[in-house]
Amino acid sequence: MEQYEPERLSPVQLAALRRSFRNGRASLTRRSLLRASAGGALAVGGLGTLSACGIPAAGKPQGSVSSEDHSAKEKTINFSNWTEYMDVDESEKHHPTLDTFTERTGIKVKYTEDINDNVEFFGKIKPQLAAGQDTGRDMIVVTDWLAARLIRFGWVQKLDPANLPHAYTNLSAQFRNPDWDPGRAYSYPWQGISTVIAYNKKALDGVEVRSVSDLLDNPKLKGRVGFLSEMRDSIGMTLLDMGKDPAKFTDDDFDGAIARLQKAVDKGQIRRFTGNDYTSDLTKGDLAACLAWAGDVVQLKADSPDVDFLIPDSGYLTSTDNMLVPNKARHKTNAERLMDYYYEPEPAAELAAYINYVCPVDGVKPYLAKIDNDAATNPLIIPDKAMAAKSHAFRSLSQKEETAYEEKFAKLTGA
């Protein structure tokens, strides 16, 4: 188990953090006008991402710090999630899927939207977790890099497969075995987040774009190409275009991707590196094509007939927001039952119809079609087998790698 130790951010990591707050995926709420993609954007992956308060590591094996499970007697669950990341009714006072869960099980859900970004939320729960205390939460949703670190610190509980039959059966294959939680022993995805290529058909004016190489090399697109200010997205998509696996790359591979992007910067091919603000440039046609987050593209396509997307033959990046049970949670079984509930196709479809992220549940499409056929046929929400097969994850980074890679990426982007 990795021990939690006080760490300080390097100047480059602090800059990356500020960049994410200012214009990355973390800068907008879940159902803002453009439905920004999930707040894993902070991408300052070592936690390490907050200056530590000197609390020592709990020093317990993974998943061993639990308390007596009061689920049988206390029919309740405390669930912390991101803002605007749950279905609501027209009154905006009720969450239909949560209400159905309570009606069926008798378990009341205290649902709190108290996660605005990963770093800030970690700061809330860090003192209790490090001290082996109850956070007051039975289930939390955090992005994959933070989930990975919590698992390595031993700050979340191992899940009981007996309470997760639907989750085990219906979890999409592309999400089953992340390198930070093989077989999903400690986590299950809440939703997926994809990085694709978006383009403005009118601005392209007949220029063909099929790959990251086209973005970087076609002189007809000079000054009209956008890449993302999040290191994992821009480097990961470039690695794929170079025939490298983002889940297994080396330092030399990373440096090769940096060099490839630097060449495009030097010749003025890349207009700029952006956060969500690429959406305005793309809609107006100032950007002819760019890397984009699928959560944005779903809404942009609905609002603008000129905007569309493509999946390169080399593949695309997918990350996840994940459900976990913190150590010392009082209602672990109740939390597992709620996790499993969202892997039943019907509630999964209701959720997907409302929030429009990548649904991690197999078999949901016919149920979603009854609610919103456009959503059911949208591969950015329900990837088909061909698209799912092109999905790749960016591997976990050590603190040393994180610092070195962010420094190189900051130099490239001028951040």
Coordinates of C-alpha atoms in Angstrom, one line a residue:
M1 CA 0.0 0.0 0.0
E2 CA 1.3 3.5 -0.9
Q3 CA 1.7 5.6 2.2
Y4 CA 0.2 9.0 2.4
E5 CA 3.0 11.5 3.0
P6 CA 3.1 15.3 3.1
E7 CA 4.0 16.6 -0.3
R8 CA 4.3 20.0 -1.9
L9 CA 3.3 20.9 -5.4
S10 CA 6.0 21.9 -7.8
P11 CA 5.5 25.3 -9.5
V12 CA 4.6 23.5 -12.7
Q13 CA 1.9 21.4 -11.0
L14 CA 0.5 24.5 -9.3
A15 CA 0.3 26.1 -12.7
A16 CA -1.5 23.0 -14.1
L17 CA -3.9 23.1 -11.2
R18 CA -4.7 26.8 -11.7
R19 CA -5.1 26.2 -15.4
S20 CA -7.7 23.5 -14.7
F21 CA -9.7 25.7 -12.3
R22 CA -9.6 28.5 -14.9
N23 CA -10.5 26.8 -18.1
G24 CA -10.4 23.0 -17.8
R25 CA -13.1 20.5 -17.3
A26 CA -13.2 21.4 -13.6
S27 CA -14.2 25.0 -14.4
L28 CA -17.8 24.3 -15.2
T29 CA -20.6 22.4 -13.5
R30 CA -22.1 19.2 -14.9
R31 CA -25.1 20.6 -16.7
S32 CA -23.8 24.0 -17.6
L33 CA -24.9 25.3 -20.9
L34 CA -22.4 23.1 -22.7
R35 CA -22.4 20.2 -20.3
A36 CA -18.7 20.1 -19.6
S37 CA -17.1 16.7 -19.4
A38 CA -16.3 15.3 -16.0
G39 CA -14.1 17.0 -13.4
G40 CA -11.2 14.6 -13.7
A41 CA -9.7 17.5 -15.6
L42 CA -7.5 18.5 -12.7
A43 CA -5.1 15.8 -13.9
V44 CA -2.6 16.8 -11.3
G45 CA -2.6 13.1 -10.4
G46 CA -0.5 12.7 -7.3
L47 CA -2.2 13.8 -4.2
G48 CA 0.6 15.6 -4.0
T49 CA -2.1 17.8 -5.5
L50 CA -2.8 19.5 -2.2
S51 CA -0.2 20.7 0.2
A52 CA -0.5 18.2 3.0
C53 CA -1.5 19.2 6.5
G54 CA 0.9 16.8 8.2
I55 CA -1.5 14.0 8.9
P56 CA 0.3 10.7 9.0
A57 CA -0.8 7.7 7.0
A58 CA -3.3 5.5 8.5
G59 CA -0.9 2.6 7.8
K60 CA -3.6 0.0 7.3
P61 CA -3.8 -2.6 4.5
Q62 CA -6.1 -1.8 1.6
G63 CA -9.8 -2.1 2.4
S64 CA -9.2 -3.1 6.1
V65 CA -10.4 0.1 7.8
S66 CA -14.1 -0.4 8.2
S67 CA -16.6 -0.2 11.0
E68 CA -19.6 -2.2 11.9
D69 CA -22.0 -2.1 9.1
H70 CA -25.3 -0.6 10.3
S71 CA -27.2 -1.1 7.0
A72 CA -29.6 -3.7 8.4
K73 CA -30.9 -1.4 11.1
E74 CA -30.3 2.0 9.6
K75 CA -32.1 2.2 6.2
T76 CA -30.2 5.1 5.0
I77 CA -27.2 6.1 2.8
N78 CA -25.1 9.3 2.6
F79 CA -24.2 9.8 -1.1
S80 CA -21.8 12.6 -2.2
N81 CA -21.7 13.3 -5.9
W82 CA -20.7 16.1 -8.4
T83 CA -23.0 19.0 -9.0
E84 CA -25.6 18.5 -11.7
Y85 CA -24.7 14.8 -12.2
M86 CA -28.1 13.2 -11.4
D87 CA -31.5 13.1 -13.0
V88 CA -34.1 15.6 -11.7
D89 CA -37.8 16.0 -12.4
E90 CA -39.4 19.1 -13.8
S91 CA -39.7 20.7 -10.4
E92 CA -36.0 20.3 -10.0
K93 CA -36.7 19.1 -6.4
H94 CA -36.7 15.4 -6.8
H95 CA -34.4 12.8 -8.3
P96 CA -36.6 10.1 -9.9
T97 CA -34.1 7.3 -9.9
L98 CA -33.2 7.8 -6.3
D99 CA -36.9 8.0 -5.4
T100 CA -37.5 4.7 -7.1
F101 CA -34.6 3.1 -5.3
T102 CA -36.1 4.2 -1.9
E103 CA -39.6 3.0 -2.8
R104 CA -38.2 -0.4 -3.7
T105 CA -35.7 -0.9 -0.9
G106 CA -36.9 1.4 1.9
I107 CA -33.4 2.9 2.0
K108 CA -33.5 6.7 2.2
V109 CA -30.7 8.4 0.2
K110 CA -29.3 11.6 1.6
Y111 CA -27.9 12.9 -1.7
T112 CA -25.4 15.8 -1.5
E113 CA -23.9 17.6 -4.4
D114 CA -20.7 18.6 -2.5
I115 CA -18.1 17.7 -5.1
N116 CA -17.0 20.5 -7.4
D117 CA -13.6 19.2 -8.3
N118 CA -11.4 16.3 -7.2
V119 CA -8.7 18.3 -5.4
E120 CA -11.1 20.4 -3.3
F121 CA -13.1 17.3 -2.3
F122 CA -10.0 15.4 -1.4
G123 CA -9.2 18.3 0.9
K124 CA -12.6 17.8 2.7
I125 CA -12.2 14.1 3.3
K126 CA -8.4 13.8 3.7
P127 CA -8.2 14.5 7.5
Q128 CA -10.8 11.9 8.5
L129 CA -9.5 9.2 6.1
A130 CA -5.9 9.7 7.1
A131 CA -6.9 9.5 10.8
G132 CA -9.0 6.3 10.2
Q133 CA -12.3 8.2 10.9
D134 CA -15.7 8.2 9.4
T135 CA -16.1 10.9 6.7
G136 CA -19.9 10.9 7.1
R137 CA -20.3 9.5 3.6
D138 CA -21.2 6.0 2.5
M139 CA -20.6 6.5 -1.2
I140 CA -18.5 9.0 -3.1
V141 CA -17.9 9.6 -6.9
V142 CA -14.4 10.7 -7.9
T143 CA -12.4 10.6 -11.2
D144 CA -10.2 7.7 -12.0
W145 CA -6.8 9.2 -11.0
L146 CA -8.1 10.2 -7.5
A147 CA -9.9 6.8 -7.1
A148 CA -6.6 5.1 -7.9
R149 CA -4.7 7.1 -5.2
L150 CA -7.4 6.5 -2.6
I151 CA -7.2 2.8 -3.3
R152 CA -3.4 2.8 -3.0
F153 CA -3.6 4.7 0.3
G154 CA -6.0 2.0 1.6
W155 CA -8.7 4.6 2.2
V156 CA -11.6 2.8 0.6
Q157 CA -13.3 -0.5 1.3
K158 CA -13.2 -3.6 -0.9
L159 CA -16.6 -4.3 -2.3
D160 CA -18.7 -7.4 -1.7
P161 CA -19.5 -9.1 -5.1
A162 CA -22.5 -10.7 -3.5
N163 CA -24.2 -7.3 -3.3
L164 CA -23.3 -6.3 -6.9
P165 CA -24.8 -9.0 -9.2
H166 CA -26.0 -6.5 -11.8
A167 CA -22.8 -4.4 -11.7
Y168 CA -20.7 -7.5 -12.2
T169 CA -22.8 -8.8 -15.1
N170 CA -23.6 -5.5 -16.9
L171 CA -20.4 -3.5 -16.6
S172 CA -19.2 -2.7 -20.1
A173 CA -16.0 -4.6 -21.1
Q174 CA -14.1 -1.4 -21.8
F175 CA -14.3 -0.4 -18.1
R176 CA -13.7 -3.7 -16.4
N177 CA -9.9 -3.7 -15.8
P178 CA -8.3 -0.4 -15.2
D179 CA -4.7 -0.7 -14.2
W180 CA -5.5 1.0 -10.8
D181 CA -8.3 -1.4 -9.9
P182 CA -8.2 -4.7 -11.9
G183 CA -11.5 -6.5 -11.9
R184 CA -13.1 -3.5 -10.1
A185 CA -12.6 -4.8 -6.6
Y186 CA -12.9 -1.4 -5.0
S187 CA -14.9 0.7 -7.5
Y188 CA -17.5 0.8 -10.2
P189 CA -17.9 3.5 -12.9
W190 CA -20.6 6.1 -12.5
Q191 CA -20.1 7.5 -16.0
G192 CA -17.4 7.6 -18.7
I193 CA -15.7 10.5 -20.3
S194 CA -14.4 10.3 -23.9
T195 CA -11.9 12.5 -25.8
V196 CA -12.5 12.7 -29.5
I197 CA -11.9 14.9 -32.5
A198 CA -14.6 17.5 -33.2
Y199 CA -14.8 19.7 -36.3
N200 CA -16.9 22.4 -37.9
K201 CA -17.9 21.2 -41.4
K202 CA -18.4 24.8 -42.7
A203 CA -15.0 25.9 -41.5
L204 CA -13.3 22.8 -43.0
D205 CA -14.7 23.7 -46.4
G206 CA -14.0 20.2 -47.8
V207 CA -10.7 19.6 -46.1
E208 CA -10.6 16.0 -44.9
V209 CA -9.9 15.3 -41.2
R210 CA -9.6 11.6 -40.1
S211 CA -6.8 11.6 -37.6
V212 CA -4.6 13.5 -35.2
S213 CA -2.0 13.5 -37.9
D214 CA -4.3 15.5 -40.1
L215 CA -4.7 18.1 -37.3
L216 CA -0.9 18.3 -36.9
D217 CA 0.3 18.1 -40.5
N218 CA -2.3 19.4 -43.0
P219 CA -1.1 22.9 -44.0
K220 CA -4.7 23.8 -45.0
L221 CA -5.6 23.8 -41.3
K222 CA -2.7 26.0 -40.1
G223 CA -3.7 28.2 -37.2
R224 CA -7.2 26.6 -37.0
V225 CA -6.5 23.5 -34.9
G226 CA -7.0 23.2 -31.1
F227 CA -5.6 20.8 -28.6
L228 CA -6.5 20.5 -25.0
S229 CA -4.8 22.1 -22.0
E230 CA -5.1 18.8 -20.1
M231 CA -1.9 16.8 -20.5
R232 CA -3.4 13.4 -20.4
D233 CA -5.9 14.2 -23.2
S234 CA -3.5 15.9 -25.7
I235 CA -0.6 13.6 -25.0
G236 CA -2.7 10.4 -24.9
M237 CA -4.4 11.2 -28.3
T238 CA -1.0 12.0 -29.8
L239 CA 0.5 8.7 -28.5
L240 CA -2.3 6.8 -30.0
D241 CA -1.7 8.5 -33.4
M242 CA 2.0 7.5 -33.1
G243 CA 1.0 3.8 -32.6
K244 CA 1.8 3.9 -28.8
D245 CA -0.5 2.6 -26.1
P246 CA -1.3 5.3 -23.5
A247 CA -1.7 2.5 -20.9
K248 CA 1.9 1.3 -21.4
F249 CA 4.0 4.2 -22.7
T250 CA 7.6 4.9 -21.7
D251 CA 9.4 8.2 -21.0
D252 CA 10.8 8.1 -24.5
D253 CA 7.3 7.7 -25.9
F254 CA 6.1 10.7 -23.9
D255 CA 9.1 12.8 -25.1
G256 CA 8.2 11.7 -28.7
A257 CA 4.7 12.9 -28.3
I258 CA 5.9 16.2 -26.9
A259 CA 8.3 16.7 -29.8
R260 CA 5.5 16.0 -32.3
L261 CA 3.3 18.6 -30.7
Q262 CA 6.1 21.0 -30.4
K263 CA 6.8 20.8 -34.1
A264 CA 3.1 21.7 -34.8
V265 CA 3.3 24.6 -32.3
D266 CA 6.5 26.0 -33.9
K267 CA 5.0 26.1 -37.4
G268 CA 1.8 27.7 -36.2
Q269 CA -0.4 24.7 -36.9
I270 CA -2.0 24.7 -33.4
R271 CA -4.0 27.8 -32.7
R272 CA -3.9 27.2 -29.0
F273 CA -4.3 24.8 -26.1
T274 CA -7.7 25.2 -24.5
G275 CA -10.1 24.0 -21.8
N276 CA -13.8 24.1 -22.4
D277 CA -13.5 27.4 -24.2
Y278 CA -12.8 25.6 -27.4
T279 CA -16.6 25.2 -27.7
S280 CA -17.1 28.8 -28.7
D281 CA -14.2 28.8 -31.2
L282 CA -15.5 25.6 -32.8
T283 CA -19.0 26.8 -33.1
K284 CA -17.9 30.1 -34.7
G285 CA -15.5 28.4 -37.0
D286 CA -12.4 30.0 -35.6
L287 CA -11.3 26.4 -35.0
A288 CA -11.9 24.1 -37.9
A289 CA -11.1 21.0 -35.9
C290 CA -9.9 20.2 -32.4
L291 CA -9.6 17.6 -29.6
A292 CA -12.9 17.7 -27.6
W293 CA -14.7 16.1 -24.8
A294 CA -17.7 14.0 -25.7
G295 CA -19.9 15.7 -23.1
D296 CA -19.5 19.0 -25.0
V297 CA -19.9 17.5 -28.4
V298 CA -23.4 16.0 -27.6
Q299 CA -24.7 19.4 -26.8
L300 CA -22.8 21.2 -29.6
K301 CA -24.2 18.8 -32.2
A302 CA -27.7 19.5 -30.9
D303 CA -27.2 23.3 -31.1
S304 CA -25.2 23.6 -34.3
P305 CA -25.6 21.7 -37.6
D306 CA -22.1 22.4 -38.6
V307 CA -20.4 20.6 -35.7
D308 CA -19.7 16.9 -35.8
F309 CA -17.1 14.5 -34.4
L310 CA -15.0 11.5 -35.5
I311 CA -13.2 8.7 -33.8
P312 CA -9.7 8.2 -35.3
D313 CA -8.7 4.7 -36.5
S314 CA -5.9 4.9 -33.9
G315 CA -8.5 5.1 -31.1
Y316 CA -9.5 7.6 -28.4
L317 CA -9.1 8.2 -24.7
T318 CA -11.7 7.3 -22.1
S319 CA -11.6 8.1 -18.4
T320 CA -14.2 7.4 -15.7
D321 CA -15.9 8.9 -12.6
N322 CA -16.2 6.1 -10.1
M323 CA -18.3 5.1 -7.1
L324 CA -16.4 4.0 -4.0
V325 CA -17.1 3.3 -0.3
P326 CA -14.8 5.2 2.1
N327 CA -13.3 3.6 5.1
K328 CA -15.4 3.6 8.2
A329 CA -18.6 4.1 6.3
R330 CA -21.6 3.1 8.4
H331 CA -23.8 1.8 5.6
K332 CA -21.5 -0.2 3.2
T333 CA -24.1 -2.8 2.2
N334 CA -26.7 0.0 1.5
A335 CA -24.1 1.7 -0.7
E336 CA -23.4 -1.4 -2.6
R337 CA -27.1 -1.9 -3.2
L338 CA -27.3 1.6 -4.6
M339 CA -24.3 1.0 -6.9
D340 CA -25.9 -2.2 -8.1
Y341 CA -29.2 -0.5 -8.7
Y342 CA -27.5 1.9 -11.2
Y343 CA -26.3 -1.1 -13.2
E344 CA -29.9 -2.3 -13.8
P345 CA -30.7 -1.2 -17.4
E346 CA -33.8 0.8 -16.6
P347 CA -32.4 3.2 -14.0
A348 CA -29.2 3.4 -16.0
A349 CA -31.2 4.5 -19.0
E350 CA -33.0 7.2 -17.0
L351 CA -29.7 8.6 -15.8
A352 CA -28.1 8.5 -19.2
A353 CA -31.1 10.2 -20.8
Y354 CA -30.7 13.1 -18.5
I355 CA -26.9 13.6 -18.2
N356 CA -25.7 12.4 -21.6
Y357 CA -22.3 11.0 -20.6
V358 CA -20.9 7.6 -21.6
C359 CA -23.1 5.0 -20.0
P360 CA -21.0 2.1 -18.6
V361 CA -23.9 -0.3 -18.5
D362 CA -24.4 -3.0 -21.1
G363 CA -27.9 -3.7 -22.3
V364 CA -29.2 -0.2 -21.6
K365 CA -29.8 0.8 -25.3
P366 CA -33.4 -0.5 -25.7
Y367 CA -34.4 1.1 -22.4
L368 CA -32.9 4.4 -23.4
A369 CA -34.6 4.3 -26.8
K370 CA -37.9 4.3 -25.1
I371 CA -37.0 7.6 -23.4
D372 CA -34.8 9.3 -26.0
N373 CA -34.0 7.5 -29.3
D374 CA -31.4 10.1 -30.3
A375 CA -29.5 9.4 -27.1
A376 CA -29.8 5.6 -27.6
T377 CA -28.2 5.9 -31.1
N378 CA -25.5 8.3 -30.1
P379 CA -22.2 6.5 -29.9
L380 CA -20.9 9.2 -27.5
I381 CA -23.5 8.0 -25.0
I382 CA -23.8 4.3 -25.9
P383 CA -20.6 3.3 -27.7
D384 CA -21.1 0.4 -30.2
K385 CA -18.7 -2.5 -30.2
A386 CA -16.5 -1.0 -32.8
M387 CA -16.2 2.3 -30.9
A388 CA -15.7 0.6 -27.6
A389 CA -12.9 -1.5 -29.0
K390 CA -11.0 1.8 -29.8
S391 CA -11.2 3.0 -26.3
H392 CA -7.9 3.5 -24.4
A393 CA -7.0 4.7 -20.9
F394 CA -4.1 6.8 -19.8
R395 CA -2.0 4.8 -17.3
S396 CA -1.5 5.8 -13.7
L397 CA 1.5 8.0 -13.0
S398 CA 3.9 8.1 -10.1
Q399 CA 4.5 11.4 -8.4
K400 CA 7.9 11.6 -10.1
E401 CA 6.4 11.0 -13.5
E402 CA 3.6 13.5 -12.8
T403 CA 6.1 16.3 -12.0
A404 CA 8.3 15.6 -15.0
Y405 CA 5.5 15.2 -17.5
E406 CA 3.7 18.3 -16.3
E407 CA 6.9 20.4 -16.6
K408 CA 7.4 19.3 -20.2
F409 CA 3.8 19.8 -21.1
A410 CA 3.8 23.3 -19.5
K411 CA 6.8 24.2 -21.5
L412 CA 5.1 23.1 -24.7
T413 CA 1.9 25.0 -24.0
G414 CA 3.5 28.1 -22.5
A415 CA 1.5 27.7 -19.4

